[in-house]
Coordinates of N, CA and C and ligand atoms in Angstrom, one line a residue:
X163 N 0.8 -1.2 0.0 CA 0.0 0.0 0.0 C 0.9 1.2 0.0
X164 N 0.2 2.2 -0.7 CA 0.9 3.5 -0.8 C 1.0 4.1 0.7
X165 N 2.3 4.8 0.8 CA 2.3 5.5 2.3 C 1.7 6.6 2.4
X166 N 0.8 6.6 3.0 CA -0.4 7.5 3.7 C 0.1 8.6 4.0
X167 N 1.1 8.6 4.7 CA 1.8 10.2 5.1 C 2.6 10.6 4.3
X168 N 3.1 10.4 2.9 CA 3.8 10.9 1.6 C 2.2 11.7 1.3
X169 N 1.5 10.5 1.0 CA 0.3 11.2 -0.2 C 0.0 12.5 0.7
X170 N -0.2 12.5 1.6 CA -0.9 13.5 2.6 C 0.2 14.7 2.2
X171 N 1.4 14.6 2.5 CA 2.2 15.6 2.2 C 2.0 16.3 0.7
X172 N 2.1 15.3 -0.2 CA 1.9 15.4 -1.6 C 0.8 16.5 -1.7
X173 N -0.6 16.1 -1.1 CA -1.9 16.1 -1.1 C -1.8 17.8 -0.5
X174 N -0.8 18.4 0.6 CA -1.0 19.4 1.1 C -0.4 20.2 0.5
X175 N 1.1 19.6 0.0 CA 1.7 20.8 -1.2 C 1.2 21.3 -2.5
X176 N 0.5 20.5 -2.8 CA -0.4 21.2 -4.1 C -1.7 22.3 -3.5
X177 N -2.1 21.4 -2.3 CA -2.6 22.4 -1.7 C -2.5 23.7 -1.4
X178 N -1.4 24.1 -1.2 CA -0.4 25.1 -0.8 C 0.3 26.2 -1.9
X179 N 0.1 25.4 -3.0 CA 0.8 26.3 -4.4 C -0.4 26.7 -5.0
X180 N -1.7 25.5 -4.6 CA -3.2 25.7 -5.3 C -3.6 27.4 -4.7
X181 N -3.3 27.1 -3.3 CA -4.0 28.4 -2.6 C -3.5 29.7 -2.9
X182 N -2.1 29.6 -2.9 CA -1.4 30.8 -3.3 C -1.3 31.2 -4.8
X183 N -1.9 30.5 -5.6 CA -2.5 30.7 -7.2 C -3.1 31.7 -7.1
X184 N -4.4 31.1 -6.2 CA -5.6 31.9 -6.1 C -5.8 33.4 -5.2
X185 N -4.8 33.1 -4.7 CA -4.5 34.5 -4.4 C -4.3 35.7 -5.2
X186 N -2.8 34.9 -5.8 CA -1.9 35.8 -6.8 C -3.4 36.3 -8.1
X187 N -4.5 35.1 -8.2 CA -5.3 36.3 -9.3 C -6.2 36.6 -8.5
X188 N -6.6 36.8 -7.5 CA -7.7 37.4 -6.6 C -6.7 39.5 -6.6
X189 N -5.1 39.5 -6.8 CA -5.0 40.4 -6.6 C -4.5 40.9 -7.6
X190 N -4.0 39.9 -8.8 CA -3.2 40.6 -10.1 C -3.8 41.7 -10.6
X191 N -3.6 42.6 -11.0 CA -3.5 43.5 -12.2 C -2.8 43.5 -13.7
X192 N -2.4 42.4 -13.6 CA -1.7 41.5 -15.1 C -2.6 42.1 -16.4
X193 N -1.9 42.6 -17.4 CA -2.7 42.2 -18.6 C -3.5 41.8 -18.9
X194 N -4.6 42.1 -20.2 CA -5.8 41.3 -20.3 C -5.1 39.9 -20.9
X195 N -4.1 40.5 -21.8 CA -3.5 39.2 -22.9 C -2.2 38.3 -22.3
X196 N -2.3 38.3 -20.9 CA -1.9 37.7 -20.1 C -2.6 36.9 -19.6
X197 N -3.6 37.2 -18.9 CA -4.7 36.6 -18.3 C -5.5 35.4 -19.1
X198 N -5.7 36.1 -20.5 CA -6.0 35.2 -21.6 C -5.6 33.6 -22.1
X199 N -3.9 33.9 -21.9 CA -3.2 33.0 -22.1 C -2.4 32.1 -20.7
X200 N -2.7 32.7 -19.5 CA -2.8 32.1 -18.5 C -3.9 30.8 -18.6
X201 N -4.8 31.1 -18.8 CA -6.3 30.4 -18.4 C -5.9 28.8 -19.4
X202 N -5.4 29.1 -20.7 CA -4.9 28.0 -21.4 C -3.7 27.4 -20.7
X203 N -2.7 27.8 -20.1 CA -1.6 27.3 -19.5 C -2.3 26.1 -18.4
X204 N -3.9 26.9 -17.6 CA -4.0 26.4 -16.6 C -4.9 25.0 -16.7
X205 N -5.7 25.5 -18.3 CA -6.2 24.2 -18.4 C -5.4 23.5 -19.4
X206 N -4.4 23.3 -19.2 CA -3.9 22.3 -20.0 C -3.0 21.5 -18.9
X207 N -2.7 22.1 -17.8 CA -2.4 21.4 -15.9 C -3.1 20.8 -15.9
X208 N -4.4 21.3 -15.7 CA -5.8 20.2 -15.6 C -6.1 18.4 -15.9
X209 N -5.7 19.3 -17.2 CA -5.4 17.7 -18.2 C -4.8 16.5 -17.9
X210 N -3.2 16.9 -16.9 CA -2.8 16.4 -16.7 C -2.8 15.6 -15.2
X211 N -4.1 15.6 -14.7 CA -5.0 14.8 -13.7 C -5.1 13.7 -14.4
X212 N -4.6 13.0 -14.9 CA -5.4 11.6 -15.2 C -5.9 10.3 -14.8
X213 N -4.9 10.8 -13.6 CA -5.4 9.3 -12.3 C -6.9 9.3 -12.4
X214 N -7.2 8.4 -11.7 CA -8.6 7.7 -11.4 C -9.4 9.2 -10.6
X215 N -10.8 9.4 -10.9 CA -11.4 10.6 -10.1 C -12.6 9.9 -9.8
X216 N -12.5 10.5 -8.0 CA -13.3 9.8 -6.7 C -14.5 9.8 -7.3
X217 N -15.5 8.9 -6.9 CA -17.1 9.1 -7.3 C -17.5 10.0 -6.3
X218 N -18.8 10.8 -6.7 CA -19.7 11.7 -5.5 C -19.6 11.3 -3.8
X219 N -19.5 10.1 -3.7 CA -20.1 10.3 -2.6 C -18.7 9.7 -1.9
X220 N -17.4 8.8 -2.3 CA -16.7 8.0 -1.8 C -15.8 9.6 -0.6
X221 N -15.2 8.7 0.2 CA -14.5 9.5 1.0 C -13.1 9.4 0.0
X222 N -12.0 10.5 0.5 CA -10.8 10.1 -0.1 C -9.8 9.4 0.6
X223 N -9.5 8.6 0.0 CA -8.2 7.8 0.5 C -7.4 8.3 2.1
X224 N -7.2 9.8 1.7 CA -6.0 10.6 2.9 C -7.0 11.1 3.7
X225 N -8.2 10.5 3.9 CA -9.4 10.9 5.0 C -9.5 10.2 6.0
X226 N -9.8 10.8 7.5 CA -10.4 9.9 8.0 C -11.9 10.3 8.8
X227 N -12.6 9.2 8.6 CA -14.2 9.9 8.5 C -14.6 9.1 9.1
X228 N -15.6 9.5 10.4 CA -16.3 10.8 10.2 C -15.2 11.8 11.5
X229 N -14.4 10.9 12.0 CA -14.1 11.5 13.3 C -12.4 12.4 13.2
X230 N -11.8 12.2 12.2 CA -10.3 12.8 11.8 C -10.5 13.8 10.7
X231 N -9.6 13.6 9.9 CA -9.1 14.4 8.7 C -10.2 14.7 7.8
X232 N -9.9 15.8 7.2 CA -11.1 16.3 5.9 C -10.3 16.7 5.2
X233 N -9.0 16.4 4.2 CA -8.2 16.7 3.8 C -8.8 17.8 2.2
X234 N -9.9 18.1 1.9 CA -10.3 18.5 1.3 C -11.6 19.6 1.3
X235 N -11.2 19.6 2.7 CA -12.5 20.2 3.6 C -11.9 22.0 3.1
X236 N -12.9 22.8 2.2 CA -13.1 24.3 2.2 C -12.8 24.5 3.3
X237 N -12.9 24.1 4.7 CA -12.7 25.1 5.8 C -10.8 24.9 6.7
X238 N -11.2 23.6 6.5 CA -9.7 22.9 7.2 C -9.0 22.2 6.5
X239 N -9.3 22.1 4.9 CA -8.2 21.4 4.6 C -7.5 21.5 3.8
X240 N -6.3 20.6 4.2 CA -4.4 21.4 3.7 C -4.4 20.9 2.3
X241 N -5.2 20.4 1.5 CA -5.3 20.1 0.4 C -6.4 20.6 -0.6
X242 N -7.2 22.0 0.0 CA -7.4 22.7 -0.4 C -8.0 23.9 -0.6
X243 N -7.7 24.2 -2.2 CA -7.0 26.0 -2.2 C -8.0 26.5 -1.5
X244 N -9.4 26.6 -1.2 CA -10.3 27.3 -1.1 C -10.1 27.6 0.6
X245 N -9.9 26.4 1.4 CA -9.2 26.6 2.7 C -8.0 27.6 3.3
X246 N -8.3 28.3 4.0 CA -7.8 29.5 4.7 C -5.6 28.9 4.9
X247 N -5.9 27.3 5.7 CA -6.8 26.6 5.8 C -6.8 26.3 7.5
X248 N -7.8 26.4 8.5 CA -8.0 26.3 10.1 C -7.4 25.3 10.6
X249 N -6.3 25.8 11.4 CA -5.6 24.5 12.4 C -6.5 24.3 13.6
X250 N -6.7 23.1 14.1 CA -7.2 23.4 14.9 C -7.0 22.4 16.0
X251 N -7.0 22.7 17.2 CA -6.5 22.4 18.2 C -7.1 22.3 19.5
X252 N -6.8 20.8 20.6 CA -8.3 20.5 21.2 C -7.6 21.3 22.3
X253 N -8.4 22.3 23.5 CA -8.0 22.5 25.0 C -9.1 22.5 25.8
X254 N -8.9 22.6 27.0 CA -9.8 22.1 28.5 C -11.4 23.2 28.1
X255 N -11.2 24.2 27.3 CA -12.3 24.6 27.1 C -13.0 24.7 25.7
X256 N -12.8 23.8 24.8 CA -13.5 23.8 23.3 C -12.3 23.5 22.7
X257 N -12.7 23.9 21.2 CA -11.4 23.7 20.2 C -11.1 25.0 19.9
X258 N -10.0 25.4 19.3 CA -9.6 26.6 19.2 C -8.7 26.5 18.0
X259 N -9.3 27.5 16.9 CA -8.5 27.4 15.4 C -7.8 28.0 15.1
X260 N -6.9 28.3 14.6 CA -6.0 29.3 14.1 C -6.1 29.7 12.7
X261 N -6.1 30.4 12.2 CA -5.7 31.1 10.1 C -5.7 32.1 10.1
X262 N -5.6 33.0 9.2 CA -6.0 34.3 8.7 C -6.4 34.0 7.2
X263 N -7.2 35.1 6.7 CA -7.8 34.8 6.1 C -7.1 35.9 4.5
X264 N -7.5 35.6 3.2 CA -6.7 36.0 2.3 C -7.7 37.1 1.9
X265 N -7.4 38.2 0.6 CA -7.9 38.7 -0.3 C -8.7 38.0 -1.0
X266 N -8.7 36.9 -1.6 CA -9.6 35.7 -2.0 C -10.6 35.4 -1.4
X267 N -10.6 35.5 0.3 CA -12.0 35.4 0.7 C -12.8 36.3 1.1
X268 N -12.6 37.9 0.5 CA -12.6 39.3 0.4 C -14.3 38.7 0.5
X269 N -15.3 39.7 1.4 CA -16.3 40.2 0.9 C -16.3 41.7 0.9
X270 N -16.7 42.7 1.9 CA -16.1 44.1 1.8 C -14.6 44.7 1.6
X271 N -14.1 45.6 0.9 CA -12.7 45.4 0.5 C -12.1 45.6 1.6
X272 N -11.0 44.7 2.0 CA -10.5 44.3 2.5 C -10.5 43.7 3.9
X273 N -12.1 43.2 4.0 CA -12.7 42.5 5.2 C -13.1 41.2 4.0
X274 N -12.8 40.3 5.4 CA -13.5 38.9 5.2 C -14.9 38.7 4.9
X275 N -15.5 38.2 3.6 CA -16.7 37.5 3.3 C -17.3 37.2 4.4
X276 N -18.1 37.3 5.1 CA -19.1 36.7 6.3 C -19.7 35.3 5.7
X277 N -19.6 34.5 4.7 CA -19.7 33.4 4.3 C -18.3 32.6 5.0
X278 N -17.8 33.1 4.9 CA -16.3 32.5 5.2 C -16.1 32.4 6.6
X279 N -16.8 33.6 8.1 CA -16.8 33.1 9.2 C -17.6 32.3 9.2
X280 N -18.8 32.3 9.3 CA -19.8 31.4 9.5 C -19.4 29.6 8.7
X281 N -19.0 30.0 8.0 CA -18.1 28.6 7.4 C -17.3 28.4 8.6
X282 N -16.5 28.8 8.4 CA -15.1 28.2 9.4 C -15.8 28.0 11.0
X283 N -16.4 29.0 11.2 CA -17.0 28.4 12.7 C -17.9 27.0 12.8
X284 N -18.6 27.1 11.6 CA -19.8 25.9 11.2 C -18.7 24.7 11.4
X285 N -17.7 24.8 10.9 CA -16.6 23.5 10.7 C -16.3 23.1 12.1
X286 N -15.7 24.3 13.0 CA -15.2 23.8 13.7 C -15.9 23.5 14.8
X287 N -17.1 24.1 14.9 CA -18.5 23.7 15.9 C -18.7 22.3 15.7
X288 N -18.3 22.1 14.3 CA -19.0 20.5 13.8 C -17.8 19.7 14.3
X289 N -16.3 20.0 14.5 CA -15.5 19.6 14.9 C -15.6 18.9 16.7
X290 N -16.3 20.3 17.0 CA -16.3 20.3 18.5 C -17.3 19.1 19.4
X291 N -18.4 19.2 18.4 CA -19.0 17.6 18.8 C -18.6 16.5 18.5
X292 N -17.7 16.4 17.4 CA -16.9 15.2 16.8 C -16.2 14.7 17.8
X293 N -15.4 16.2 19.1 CA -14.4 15.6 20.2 C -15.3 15.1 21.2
X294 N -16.2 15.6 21.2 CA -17.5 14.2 22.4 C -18.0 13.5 22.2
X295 N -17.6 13.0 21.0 CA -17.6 11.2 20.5 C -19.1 12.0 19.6
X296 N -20.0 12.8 19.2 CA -20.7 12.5 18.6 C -20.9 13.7 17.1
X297 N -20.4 13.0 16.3 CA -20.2 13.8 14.7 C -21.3 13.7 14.4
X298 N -21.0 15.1 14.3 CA -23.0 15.5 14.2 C -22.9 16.6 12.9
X299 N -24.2 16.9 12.0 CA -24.4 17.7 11.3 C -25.4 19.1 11.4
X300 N -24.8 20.1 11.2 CA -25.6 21.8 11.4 C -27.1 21.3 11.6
X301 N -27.8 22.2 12.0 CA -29.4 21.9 11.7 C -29.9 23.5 12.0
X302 N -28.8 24.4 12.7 CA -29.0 26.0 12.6 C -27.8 26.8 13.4
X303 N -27.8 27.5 12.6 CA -26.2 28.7 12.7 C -26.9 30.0 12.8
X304 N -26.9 30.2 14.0 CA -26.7 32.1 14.6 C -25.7 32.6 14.5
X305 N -25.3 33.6 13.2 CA -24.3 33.9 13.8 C -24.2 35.8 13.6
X306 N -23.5 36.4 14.0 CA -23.7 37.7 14.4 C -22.5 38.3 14.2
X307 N -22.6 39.3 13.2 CA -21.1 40.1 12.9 C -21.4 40.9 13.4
X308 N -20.1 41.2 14.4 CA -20.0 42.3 15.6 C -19.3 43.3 15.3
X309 N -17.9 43.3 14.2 CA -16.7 43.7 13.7 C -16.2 43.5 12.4
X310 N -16.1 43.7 11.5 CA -15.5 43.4 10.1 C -14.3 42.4 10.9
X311 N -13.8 41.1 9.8 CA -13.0 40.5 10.3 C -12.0 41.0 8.6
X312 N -10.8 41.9 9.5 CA -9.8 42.0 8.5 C -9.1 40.8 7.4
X313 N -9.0 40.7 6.5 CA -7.8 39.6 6.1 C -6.6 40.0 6.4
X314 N -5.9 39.0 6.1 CA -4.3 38.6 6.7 C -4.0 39.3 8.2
X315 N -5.1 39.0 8.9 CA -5.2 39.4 10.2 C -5.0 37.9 10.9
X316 N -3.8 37.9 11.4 CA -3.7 36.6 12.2 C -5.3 36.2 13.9
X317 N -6.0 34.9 13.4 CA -7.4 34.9 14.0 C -7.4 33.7 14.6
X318 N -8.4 34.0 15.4 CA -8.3 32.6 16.8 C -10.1 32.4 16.5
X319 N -10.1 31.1 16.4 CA -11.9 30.8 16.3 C -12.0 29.8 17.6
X320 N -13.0 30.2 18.5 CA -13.6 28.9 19.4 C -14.3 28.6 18.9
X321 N -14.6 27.5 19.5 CA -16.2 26.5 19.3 C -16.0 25.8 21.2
X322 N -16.8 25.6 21.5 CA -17.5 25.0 23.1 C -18.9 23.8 22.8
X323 N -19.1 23.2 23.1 CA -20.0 22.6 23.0 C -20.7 22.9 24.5
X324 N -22.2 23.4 24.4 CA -22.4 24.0 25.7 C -23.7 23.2 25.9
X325 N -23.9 22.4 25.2 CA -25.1 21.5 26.2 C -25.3 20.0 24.8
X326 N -25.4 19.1 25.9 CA -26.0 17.6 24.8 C -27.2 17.2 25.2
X327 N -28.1 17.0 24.5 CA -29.6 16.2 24.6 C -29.8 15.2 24.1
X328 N -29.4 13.7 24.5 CA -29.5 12.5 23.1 C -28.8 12.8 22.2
X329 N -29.5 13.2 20.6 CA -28.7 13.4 19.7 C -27.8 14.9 19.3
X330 N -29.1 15.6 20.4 CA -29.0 17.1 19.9 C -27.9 17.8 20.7
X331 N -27.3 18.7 19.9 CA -25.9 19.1 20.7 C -26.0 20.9 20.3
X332 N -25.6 21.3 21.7 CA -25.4 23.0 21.3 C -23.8 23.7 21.2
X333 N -23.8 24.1 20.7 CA -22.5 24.6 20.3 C -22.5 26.5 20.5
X334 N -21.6 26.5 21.3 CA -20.8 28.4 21.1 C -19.6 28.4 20.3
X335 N -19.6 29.8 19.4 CA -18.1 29.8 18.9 C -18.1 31.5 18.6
X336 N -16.7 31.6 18.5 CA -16.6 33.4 18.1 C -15.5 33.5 17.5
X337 N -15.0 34.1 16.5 CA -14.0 34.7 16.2 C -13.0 36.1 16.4
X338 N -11.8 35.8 16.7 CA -11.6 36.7 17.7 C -10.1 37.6 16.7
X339 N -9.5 38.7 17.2 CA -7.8 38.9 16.5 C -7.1 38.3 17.5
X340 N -5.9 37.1 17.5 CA -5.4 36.7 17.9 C -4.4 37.7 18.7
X341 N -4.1 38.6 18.3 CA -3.7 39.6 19.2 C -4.3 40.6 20.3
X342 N -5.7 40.2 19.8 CA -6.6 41.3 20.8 C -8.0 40.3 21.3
X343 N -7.9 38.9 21.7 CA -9.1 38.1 21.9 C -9.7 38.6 22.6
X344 N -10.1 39.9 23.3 CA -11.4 40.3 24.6 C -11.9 40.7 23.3
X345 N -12.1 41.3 22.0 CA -12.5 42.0 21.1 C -13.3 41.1 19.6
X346 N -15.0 40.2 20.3 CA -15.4 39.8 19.6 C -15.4 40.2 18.2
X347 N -15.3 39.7 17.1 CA -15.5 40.0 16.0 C -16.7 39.1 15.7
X348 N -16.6 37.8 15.4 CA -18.2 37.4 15.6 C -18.6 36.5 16.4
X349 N -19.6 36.8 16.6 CA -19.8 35.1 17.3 C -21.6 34.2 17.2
X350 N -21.5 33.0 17.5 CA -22.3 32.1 16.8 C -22.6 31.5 17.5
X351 N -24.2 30.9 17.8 CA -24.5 29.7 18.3 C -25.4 28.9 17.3
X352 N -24.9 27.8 17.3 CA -25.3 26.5 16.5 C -26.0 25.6 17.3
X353 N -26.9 24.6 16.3 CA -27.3 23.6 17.1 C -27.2 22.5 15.7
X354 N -26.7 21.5 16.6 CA -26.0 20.2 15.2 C -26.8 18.9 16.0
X355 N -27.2 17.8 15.3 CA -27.5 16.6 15.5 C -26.7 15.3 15.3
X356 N -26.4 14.6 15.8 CA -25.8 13.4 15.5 C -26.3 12.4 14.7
X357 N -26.6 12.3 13.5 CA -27.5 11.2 13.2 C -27.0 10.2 13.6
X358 N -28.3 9.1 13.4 CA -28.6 7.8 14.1 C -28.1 6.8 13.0
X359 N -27.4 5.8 13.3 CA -26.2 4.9 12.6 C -27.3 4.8 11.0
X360 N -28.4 4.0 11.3 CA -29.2 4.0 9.8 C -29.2 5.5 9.2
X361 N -29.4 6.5 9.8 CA -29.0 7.2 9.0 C -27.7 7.9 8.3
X362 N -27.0 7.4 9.0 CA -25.7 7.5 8.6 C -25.3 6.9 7.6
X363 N -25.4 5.6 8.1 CA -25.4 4.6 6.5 C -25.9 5.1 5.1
X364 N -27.0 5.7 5.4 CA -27.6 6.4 4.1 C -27.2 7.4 3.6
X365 N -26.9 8.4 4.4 CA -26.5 10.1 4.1 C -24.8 9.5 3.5
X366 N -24.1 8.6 3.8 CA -22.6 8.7 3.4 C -22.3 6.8 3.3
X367 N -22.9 6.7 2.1 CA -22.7 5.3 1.4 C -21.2 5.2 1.4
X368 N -20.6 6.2 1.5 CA -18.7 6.0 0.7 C -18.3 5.8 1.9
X369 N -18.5 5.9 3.2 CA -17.7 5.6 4.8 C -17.9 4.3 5.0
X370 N -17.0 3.7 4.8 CA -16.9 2.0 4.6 C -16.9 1.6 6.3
X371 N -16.7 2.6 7.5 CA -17.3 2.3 8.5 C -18.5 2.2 9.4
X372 N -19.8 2.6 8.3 CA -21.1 2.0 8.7 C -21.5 1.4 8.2
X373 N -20.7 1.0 7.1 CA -21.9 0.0 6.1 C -21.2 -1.3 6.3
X374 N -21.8 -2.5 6.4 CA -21.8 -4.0 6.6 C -23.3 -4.8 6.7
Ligands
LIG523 C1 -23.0 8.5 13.5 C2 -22.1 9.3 12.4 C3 -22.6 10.5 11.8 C4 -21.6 11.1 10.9 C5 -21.9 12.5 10.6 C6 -20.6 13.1 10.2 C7 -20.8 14.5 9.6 C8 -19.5 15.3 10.1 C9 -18.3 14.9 9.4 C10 -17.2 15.4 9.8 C11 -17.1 16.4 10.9 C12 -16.5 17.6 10.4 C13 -17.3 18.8 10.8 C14 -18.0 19.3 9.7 C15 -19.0 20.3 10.1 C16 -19.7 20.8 8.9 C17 -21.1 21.0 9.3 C18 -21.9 21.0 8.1 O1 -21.7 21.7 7.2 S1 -23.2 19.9 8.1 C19 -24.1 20.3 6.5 C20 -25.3 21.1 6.8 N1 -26.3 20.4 7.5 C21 -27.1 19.5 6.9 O2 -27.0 19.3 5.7 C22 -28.1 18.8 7.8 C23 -29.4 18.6 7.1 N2 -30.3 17.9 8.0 C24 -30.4 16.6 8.0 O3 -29.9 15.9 7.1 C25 -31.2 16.0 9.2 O4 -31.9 17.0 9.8 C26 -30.3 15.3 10.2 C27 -29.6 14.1 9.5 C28 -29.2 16.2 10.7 C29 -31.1 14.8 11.3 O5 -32.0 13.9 10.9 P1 -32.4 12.6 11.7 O6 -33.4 11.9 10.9 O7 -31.1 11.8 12.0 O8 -32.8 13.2 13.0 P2 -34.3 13.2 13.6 O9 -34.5 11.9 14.3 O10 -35.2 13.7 12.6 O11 -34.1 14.4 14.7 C30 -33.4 14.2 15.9 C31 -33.8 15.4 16.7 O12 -33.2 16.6 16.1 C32 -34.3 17.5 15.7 N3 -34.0 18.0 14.3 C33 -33.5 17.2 13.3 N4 -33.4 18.0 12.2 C34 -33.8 19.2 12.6 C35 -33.8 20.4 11.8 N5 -33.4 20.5 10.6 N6 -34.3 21.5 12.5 C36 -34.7 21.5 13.8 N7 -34.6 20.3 14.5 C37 -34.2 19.2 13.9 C38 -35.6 16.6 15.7 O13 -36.7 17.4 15.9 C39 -35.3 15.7 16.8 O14 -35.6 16.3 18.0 P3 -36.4 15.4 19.1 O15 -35.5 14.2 19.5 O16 -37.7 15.0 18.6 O17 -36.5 16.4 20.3

């Protein structure tokens, strides 16, 4: 078998040159007849994908699901571009994320898209019941911008899981400037569910650990 922690590396460095692509034309001013002939350079990379491509629903190889890695995860993962991408990290009071966020995930100039908090908190909220044994999925996100969240502002995101009911689980989270955390920028309460193993089986046919 292939080594798991090569591909994963592999899997994060393209990651990594993917993201900073997307940067570089989120801010270029380049030529039109640059740009033009870029776009052919880029799909003819493309092309050169020819390995085998995952079906819809299969997890990927460098995953581990439902309780680990999302190696492709928009919000956390190092393999891809669209990911910030959120480290994140377990302590005695929730999880707590680390990134800053790019010109790429611009909604007002030069503040962060509010798709992009509410993302990254959604993730790591969904993270935070994952660490109490129950991976659970959104069912509703409060969330409340308090502050423009600057880009390339180095940022700290909690998540808390602040109450469990059976399946039903509550979640707090805020995003904070890592240099100034008393100074909410936003913050969010969620409420996520654990589905029930049959339903699990159903919602994610490709997680080869509920199906038998
Ligand atoms: C065992 C393993 C499970 C694996 C799950 C792994 C996933 C996480 C993987 C990796 C972690 C990484 C973290 C990622 C985080 C990202 C988060 C997202 O972006 S999630 C995508 C957006 N959310 C959706 O698409 C959900 C759509 N909703 C649904 O599909 C269903 O509502 C579902 C499956 C969540 C629950 O359905 P039911 O059939 O299992 O649950 P019922 O039995 O109907 O309800 C249980 C209780 O919850 C309430 N409830 C359920 N859904 C509700 C809703 N939509 N609104 C209000 N209440 C709801 C019900 O009223 C019920 O309450 P009463 O026990 O009667 O008090």
């Amino acid at each position: 078998m292939e080594d798991l922690e090569l591909r994963r590396k592999a899997v994060a460095e393209l990651g990594r040159e993917l993201r900073s692509l997307m940067e570089t034309v989120a801010r270029t001013e380049t030529p039109t007849e640059d740009l033009q002939e870029l776009a052919g350079e880029v799909q003819r990379l493309e092309a050169r994908f020819t390995g085998r491509r995952r079906e819809r629903s299969e997890i990927p190889g460098v995953d581990v699901f439902p309780f680990g890695l999302r190696m492709y995860s928009p919000a956390t993962g190092h393999g891809s571009a669209f990911a910030p991408p959120l480290e994140i990290e377990e302590t005695e009071d929730g999880l707590v994320g680390r990134c800053a966020l790019g010109v790429a995930h611009e909604g007002p100039p030069g503040y962060a898209h509010g798709g992009m908090s509410a993302m990254l908190l959604d993730e790591l909220m969904g993270w935070a019941c994952a660490a109490k044994g129950l991976p659970a999925m959104t069912i509703a996100l409060d969330v409340r911008y308090q502050r423009p969240v600057p880009v390339e502002m180095p940022l700290l995101l909690r998540a808390r899981v602040t109450g469990i009911e059976g399946r039903k689980i509550t979640v707090s989270g805020s995003v904070v400037p890592e240099d100034d955390p008393q100074t909410i920028l936003v913050a969010a309460e969620g409420r996520f569910v654990a589905p029930d193993l049959d339903r699990a089986r159903s919602l994610f046919p490709g997680a080869k650990g509920y199906q038998n």
